[in-house]
CSV table of N, CA and C in Angstrom, one decimal:
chain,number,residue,atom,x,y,z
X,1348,UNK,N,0.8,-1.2,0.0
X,1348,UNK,CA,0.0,0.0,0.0
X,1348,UNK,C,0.9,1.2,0.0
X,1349,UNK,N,0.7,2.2,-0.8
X,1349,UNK,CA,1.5,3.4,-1.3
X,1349,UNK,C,1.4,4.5,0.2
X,1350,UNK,N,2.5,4.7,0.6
X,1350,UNK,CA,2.6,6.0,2.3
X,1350,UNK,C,1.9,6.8,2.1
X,1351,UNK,N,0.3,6.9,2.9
X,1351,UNK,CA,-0.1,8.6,2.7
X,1351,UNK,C,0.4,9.7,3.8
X,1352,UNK,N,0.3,10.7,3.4
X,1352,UNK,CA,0.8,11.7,4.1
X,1352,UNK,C,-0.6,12.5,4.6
X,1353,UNK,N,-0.4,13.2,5.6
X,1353,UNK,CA,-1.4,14.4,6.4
X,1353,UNK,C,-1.2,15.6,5.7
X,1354,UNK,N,-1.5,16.7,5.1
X,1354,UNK,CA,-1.3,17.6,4.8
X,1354,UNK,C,-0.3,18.4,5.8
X,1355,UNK,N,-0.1,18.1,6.9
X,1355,UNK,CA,0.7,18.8,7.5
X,1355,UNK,C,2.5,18.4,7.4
X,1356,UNK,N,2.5,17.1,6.9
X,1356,UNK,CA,4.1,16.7,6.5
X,1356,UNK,C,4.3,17.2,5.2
X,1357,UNK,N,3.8,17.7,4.5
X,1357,UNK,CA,4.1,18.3,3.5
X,1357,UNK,C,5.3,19.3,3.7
X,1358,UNK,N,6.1,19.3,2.8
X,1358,UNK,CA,7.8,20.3,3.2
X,1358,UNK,C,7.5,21.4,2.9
X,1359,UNK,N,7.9,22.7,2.4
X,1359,UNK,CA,7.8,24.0,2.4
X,1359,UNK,C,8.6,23.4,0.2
X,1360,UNK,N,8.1,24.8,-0.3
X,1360,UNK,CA,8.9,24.8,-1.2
X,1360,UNK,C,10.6,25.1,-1.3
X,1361,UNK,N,11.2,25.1,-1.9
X,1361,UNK,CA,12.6,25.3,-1.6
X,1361,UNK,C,13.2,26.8,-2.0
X,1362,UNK,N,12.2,27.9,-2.8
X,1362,UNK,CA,12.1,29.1,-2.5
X,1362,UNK,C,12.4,29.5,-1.0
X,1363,UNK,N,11.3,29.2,-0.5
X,1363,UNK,CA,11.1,29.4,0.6
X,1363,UNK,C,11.9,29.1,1.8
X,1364,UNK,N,12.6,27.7,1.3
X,1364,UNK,CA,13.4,27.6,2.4
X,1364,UNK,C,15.2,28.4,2.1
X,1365,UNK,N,15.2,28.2,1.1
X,1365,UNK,CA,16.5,29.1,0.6
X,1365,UNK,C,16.2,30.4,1.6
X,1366,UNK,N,14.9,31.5,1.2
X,1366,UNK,CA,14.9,32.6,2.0
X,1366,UNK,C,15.1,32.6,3.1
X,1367,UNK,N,14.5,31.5,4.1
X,1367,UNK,CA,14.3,31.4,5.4
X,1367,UNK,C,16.0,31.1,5.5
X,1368,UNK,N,17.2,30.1,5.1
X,1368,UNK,CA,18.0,30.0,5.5
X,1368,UNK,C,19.0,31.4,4.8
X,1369,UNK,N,18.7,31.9,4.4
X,1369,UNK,CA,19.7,33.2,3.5
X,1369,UNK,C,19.4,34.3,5.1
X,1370,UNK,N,18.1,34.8,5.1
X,1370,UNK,CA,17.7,35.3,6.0
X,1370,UNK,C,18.0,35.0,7.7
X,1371,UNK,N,18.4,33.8,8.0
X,1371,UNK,CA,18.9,33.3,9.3
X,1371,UNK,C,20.1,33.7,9.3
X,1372,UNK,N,21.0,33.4,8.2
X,1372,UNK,CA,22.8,34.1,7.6
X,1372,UNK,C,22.9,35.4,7.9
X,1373,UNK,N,22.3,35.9,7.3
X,1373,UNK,CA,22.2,37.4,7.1
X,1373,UNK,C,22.2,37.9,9.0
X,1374,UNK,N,21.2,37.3,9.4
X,1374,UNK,CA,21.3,37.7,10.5
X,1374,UNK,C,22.1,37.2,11.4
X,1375,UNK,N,22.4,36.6,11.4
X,1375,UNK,CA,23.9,36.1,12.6
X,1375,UNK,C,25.2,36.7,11.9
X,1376,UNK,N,25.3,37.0,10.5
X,1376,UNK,CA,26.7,38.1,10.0
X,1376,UNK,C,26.3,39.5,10.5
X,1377,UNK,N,25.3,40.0,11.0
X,1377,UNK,CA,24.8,41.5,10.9
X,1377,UNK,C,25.2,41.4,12.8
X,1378,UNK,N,25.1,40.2,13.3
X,1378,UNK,CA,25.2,40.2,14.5
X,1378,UNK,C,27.1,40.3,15.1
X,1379,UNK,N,27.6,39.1,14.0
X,1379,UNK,CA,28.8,39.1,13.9
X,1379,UNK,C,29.8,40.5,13.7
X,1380,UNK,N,28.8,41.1,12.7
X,1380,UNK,CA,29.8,42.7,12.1
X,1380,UNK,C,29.7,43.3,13.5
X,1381,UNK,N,28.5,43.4,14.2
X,1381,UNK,CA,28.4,44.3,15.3
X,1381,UNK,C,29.4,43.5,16.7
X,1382,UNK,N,29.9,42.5,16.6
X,1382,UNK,CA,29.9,41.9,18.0
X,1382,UNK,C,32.1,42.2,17.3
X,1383,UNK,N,31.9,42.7,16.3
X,1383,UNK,CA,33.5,42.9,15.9
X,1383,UNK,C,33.6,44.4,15.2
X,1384,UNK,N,32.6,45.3,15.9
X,1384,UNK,CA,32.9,46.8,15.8
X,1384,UNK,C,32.7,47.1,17.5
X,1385,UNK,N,32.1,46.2,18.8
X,1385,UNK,CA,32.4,46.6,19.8
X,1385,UNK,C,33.5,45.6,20.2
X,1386,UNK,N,34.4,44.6,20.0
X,1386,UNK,CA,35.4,44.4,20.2
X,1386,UNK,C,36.5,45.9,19.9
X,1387,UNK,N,36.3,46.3,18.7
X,1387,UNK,CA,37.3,47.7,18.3
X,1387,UNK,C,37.0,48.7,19.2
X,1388,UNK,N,35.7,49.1,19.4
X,1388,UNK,CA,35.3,50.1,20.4
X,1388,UNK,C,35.5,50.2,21.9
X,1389,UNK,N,35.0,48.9,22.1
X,1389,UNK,CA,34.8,48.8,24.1
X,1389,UNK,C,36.2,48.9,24.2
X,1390,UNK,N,36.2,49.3,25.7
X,1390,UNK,CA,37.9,49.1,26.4
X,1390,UNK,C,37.7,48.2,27.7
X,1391,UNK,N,36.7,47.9,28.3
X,1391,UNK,CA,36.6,46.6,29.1
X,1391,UNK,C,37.3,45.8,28.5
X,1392,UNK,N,38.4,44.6,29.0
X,1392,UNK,CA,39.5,44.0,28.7
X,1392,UNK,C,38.5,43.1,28.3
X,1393,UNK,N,37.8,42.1,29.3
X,1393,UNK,CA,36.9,40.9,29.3
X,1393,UNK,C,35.9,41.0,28.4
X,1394,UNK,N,35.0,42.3,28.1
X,1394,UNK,CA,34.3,42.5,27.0
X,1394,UNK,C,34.9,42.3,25.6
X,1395,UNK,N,35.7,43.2,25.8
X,1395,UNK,CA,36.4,43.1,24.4
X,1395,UNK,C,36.6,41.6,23.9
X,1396,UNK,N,37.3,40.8,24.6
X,1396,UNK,CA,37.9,39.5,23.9
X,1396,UNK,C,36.6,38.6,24.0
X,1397,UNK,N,35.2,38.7,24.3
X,1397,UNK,CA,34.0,38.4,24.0
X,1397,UNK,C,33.6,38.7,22.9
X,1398,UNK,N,33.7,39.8,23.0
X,1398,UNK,CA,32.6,40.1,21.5
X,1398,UNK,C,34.0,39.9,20.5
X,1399,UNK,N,35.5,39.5,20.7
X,1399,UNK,CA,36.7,39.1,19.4
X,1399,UNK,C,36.5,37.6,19.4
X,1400,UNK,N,35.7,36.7,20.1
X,1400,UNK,CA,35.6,35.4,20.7
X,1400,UNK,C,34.1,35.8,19.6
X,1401,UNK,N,33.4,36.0,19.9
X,1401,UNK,CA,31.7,35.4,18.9
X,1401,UNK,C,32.3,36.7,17.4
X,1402,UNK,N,33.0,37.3,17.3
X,1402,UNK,CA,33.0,37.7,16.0
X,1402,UNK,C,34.0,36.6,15.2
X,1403,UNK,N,35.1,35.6,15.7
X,1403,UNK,CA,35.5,34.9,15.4
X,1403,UNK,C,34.2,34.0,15.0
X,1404,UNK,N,33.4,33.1,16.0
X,1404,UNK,CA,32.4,31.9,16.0
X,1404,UNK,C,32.0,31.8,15.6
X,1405,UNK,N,30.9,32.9,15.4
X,1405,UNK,CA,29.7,33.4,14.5
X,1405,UNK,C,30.0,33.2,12.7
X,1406,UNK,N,30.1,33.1,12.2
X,1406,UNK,CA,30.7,32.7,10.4
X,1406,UNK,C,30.3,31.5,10.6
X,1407,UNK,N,31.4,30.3,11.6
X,1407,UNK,CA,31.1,28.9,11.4
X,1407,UNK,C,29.8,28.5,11.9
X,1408,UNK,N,29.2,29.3,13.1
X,1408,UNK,CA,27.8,28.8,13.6
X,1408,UNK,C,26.5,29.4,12.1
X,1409,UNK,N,26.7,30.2,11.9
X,1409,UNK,CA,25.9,31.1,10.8
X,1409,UNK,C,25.6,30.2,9.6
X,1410,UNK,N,26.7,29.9,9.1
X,1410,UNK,CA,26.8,28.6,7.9
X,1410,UNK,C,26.0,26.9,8.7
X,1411,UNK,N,26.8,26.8,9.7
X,1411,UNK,CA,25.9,25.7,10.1
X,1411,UNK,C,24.6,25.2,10.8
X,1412,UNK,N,23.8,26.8,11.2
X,1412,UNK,CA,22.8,27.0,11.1
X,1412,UNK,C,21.5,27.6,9.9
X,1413,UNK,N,22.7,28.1,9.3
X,1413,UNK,CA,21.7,28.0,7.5
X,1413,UNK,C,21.9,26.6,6.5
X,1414,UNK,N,22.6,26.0,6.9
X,1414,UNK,CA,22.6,24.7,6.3
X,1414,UNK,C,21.7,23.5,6.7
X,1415,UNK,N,21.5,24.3,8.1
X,1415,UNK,CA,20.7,22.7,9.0
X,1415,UNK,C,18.9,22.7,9.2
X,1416,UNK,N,18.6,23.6,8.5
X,1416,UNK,CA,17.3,24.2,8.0
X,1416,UNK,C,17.1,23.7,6.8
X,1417,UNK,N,15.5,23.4,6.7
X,1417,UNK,CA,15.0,23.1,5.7
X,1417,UNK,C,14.5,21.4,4.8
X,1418,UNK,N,15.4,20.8,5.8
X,1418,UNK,CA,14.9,19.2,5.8
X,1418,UNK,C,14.2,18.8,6.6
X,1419,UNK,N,13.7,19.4,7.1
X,1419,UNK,CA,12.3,18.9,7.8
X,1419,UNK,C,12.2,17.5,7.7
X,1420,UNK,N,11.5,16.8,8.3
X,1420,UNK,CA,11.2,15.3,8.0
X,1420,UNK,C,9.5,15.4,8.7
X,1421,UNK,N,8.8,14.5,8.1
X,1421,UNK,CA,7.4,14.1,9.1
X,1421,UNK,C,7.7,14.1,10.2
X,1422,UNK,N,6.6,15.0,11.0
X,1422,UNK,CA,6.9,14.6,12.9
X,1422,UNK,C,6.5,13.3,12.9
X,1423,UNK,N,6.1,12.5,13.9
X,1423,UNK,CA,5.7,10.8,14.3
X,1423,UNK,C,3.8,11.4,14.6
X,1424,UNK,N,3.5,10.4,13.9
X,1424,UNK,CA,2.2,10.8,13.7
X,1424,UNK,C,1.5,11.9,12.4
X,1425,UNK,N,1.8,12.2,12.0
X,1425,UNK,CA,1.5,12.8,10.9
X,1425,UNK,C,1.3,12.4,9.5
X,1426,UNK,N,1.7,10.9,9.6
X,1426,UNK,CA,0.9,10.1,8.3
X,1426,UNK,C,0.0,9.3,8.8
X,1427,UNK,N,-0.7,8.9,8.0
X,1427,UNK,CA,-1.9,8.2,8.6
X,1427,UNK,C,-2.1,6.7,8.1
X,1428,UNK,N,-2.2,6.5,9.1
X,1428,UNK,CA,-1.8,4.5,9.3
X,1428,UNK,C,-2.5,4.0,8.2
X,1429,UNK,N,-3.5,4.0,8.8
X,1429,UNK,CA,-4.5,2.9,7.5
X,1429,UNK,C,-5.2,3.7,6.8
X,1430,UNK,N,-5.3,4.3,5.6
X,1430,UNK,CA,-6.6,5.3,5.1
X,1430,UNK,C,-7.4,4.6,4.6
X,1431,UNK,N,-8.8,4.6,5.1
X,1431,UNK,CA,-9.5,3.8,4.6
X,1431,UNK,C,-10.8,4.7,4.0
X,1432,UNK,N,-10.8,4.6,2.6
X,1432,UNK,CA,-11.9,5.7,1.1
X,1432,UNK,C,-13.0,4.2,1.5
X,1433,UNK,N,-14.0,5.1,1.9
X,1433,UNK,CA,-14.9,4.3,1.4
X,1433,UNK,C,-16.6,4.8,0.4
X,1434,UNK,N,-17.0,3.8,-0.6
X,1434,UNK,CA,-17.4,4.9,-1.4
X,1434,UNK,C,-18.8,4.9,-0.7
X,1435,UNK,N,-19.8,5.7,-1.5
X,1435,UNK,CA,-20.6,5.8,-1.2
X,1435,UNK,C,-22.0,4.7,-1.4
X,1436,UNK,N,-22.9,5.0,-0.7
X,1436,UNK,CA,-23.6,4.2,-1.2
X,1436,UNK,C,-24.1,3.5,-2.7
X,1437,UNK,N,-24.4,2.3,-3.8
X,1437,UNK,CA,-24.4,2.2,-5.1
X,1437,UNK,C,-25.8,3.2,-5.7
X,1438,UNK,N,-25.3,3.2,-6.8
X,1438,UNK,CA,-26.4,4.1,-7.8
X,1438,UNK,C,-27.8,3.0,-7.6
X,1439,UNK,N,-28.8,4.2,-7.6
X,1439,UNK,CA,-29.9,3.8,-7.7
X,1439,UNK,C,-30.0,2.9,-9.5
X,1440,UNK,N,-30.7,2.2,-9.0
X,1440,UNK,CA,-31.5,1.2,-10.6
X,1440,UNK,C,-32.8,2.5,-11.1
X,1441,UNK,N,-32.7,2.5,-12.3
X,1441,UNK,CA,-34.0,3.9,-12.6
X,1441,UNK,C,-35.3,2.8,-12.2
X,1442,UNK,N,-34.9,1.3,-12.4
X,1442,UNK,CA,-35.9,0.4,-13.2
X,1442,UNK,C,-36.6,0.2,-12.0
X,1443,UNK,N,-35.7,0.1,-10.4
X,1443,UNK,CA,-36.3,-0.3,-9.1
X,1443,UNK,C,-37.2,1.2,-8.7
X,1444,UNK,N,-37.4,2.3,-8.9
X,1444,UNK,CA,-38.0,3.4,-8.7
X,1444,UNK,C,-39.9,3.1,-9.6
X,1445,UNK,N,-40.4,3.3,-8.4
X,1445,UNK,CA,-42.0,3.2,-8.7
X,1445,UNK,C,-42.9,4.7,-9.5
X,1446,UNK,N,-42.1,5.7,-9.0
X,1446,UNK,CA,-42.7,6.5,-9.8
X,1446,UNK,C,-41.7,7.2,-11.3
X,1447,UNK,N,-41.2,6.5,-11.6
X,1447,UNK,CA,-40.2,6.4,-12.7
X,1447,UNK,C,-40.2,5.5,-13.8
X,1448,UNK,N,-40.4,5.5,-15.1
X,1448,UNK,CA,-40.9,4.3,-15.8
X,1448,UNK,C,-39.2,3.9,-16.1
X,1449,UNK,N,-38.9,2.5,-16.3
X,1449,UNK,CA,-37.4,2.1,-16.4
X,1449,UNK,C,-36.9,2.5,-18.3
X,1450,UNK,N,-35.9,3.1,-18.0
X,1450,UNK,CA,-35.5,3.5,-19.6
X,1450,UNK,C,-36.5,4.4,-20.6
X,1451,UNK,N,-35.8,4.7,-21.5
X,1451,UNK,CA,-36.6,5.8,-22.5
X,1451,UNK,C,-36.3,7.5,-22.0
X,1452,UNK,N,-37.2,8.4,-22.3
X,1452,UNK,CA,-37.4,9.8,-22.1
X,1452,UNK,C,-38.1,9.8,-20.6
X,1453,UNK,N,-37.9,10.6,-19.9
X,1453,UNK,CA,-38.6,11.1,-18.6
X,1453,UNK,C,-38.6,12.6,-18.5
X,1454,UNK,N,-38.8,13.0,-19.6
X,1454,UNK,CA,-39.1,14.5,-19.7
X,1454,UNK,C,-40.5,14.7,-20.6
């Protein structure tokens, strides 16, 4: 029997996930630029080599958090075990109908 799926395991388009991971990048480099213009600025010793410590990090976490997005997998439970279509009840006979003559015009 062929895997059905829930409408809800359905993936995202890959538009979409490209933006969502470009957009995650972007933002941890924008955090990066800043956390390595107050390394240059601050003069707290221990601050300083903080924000030279995540302006270093940030690049490799940034890439490895926009790469680890977007493969989703089904959560557990979200396909559905047995689908069972069942049809409807069968078509009437014209011929079994009493106020209906069987075959021909009925107009």
């Amino acid at each position: 029997m062929p895997e059905v799926h829930a409408i809800t395991s359905v993936e995202r388009g890959r538009t979409e996930q490209l933006h969502d991971r470009t957009k995650r990048y972007l933002i941890t480099m924008g955090i990066r630029t800043l956390c390595f213009a107050l390394a240059i600025v601050v003069t707290i010793t221990w601050l300083r080599w903080t924000f030279a410590a995540l302006a270093i990090v940030l690049p490799y976490l940034a890439v490895v958090a926009a790469n680890a997005g977007g493969d989703r997998r089904a959560a557990p439970g979200t396909q559905i075990e047995n689908p069972s279509l069942t049809a409807g009840p069968p078509p009437e006979d014209p011929a079994d109908r009493p106020d209906r003559p069987a075959g021909g015009n009925h107009g």
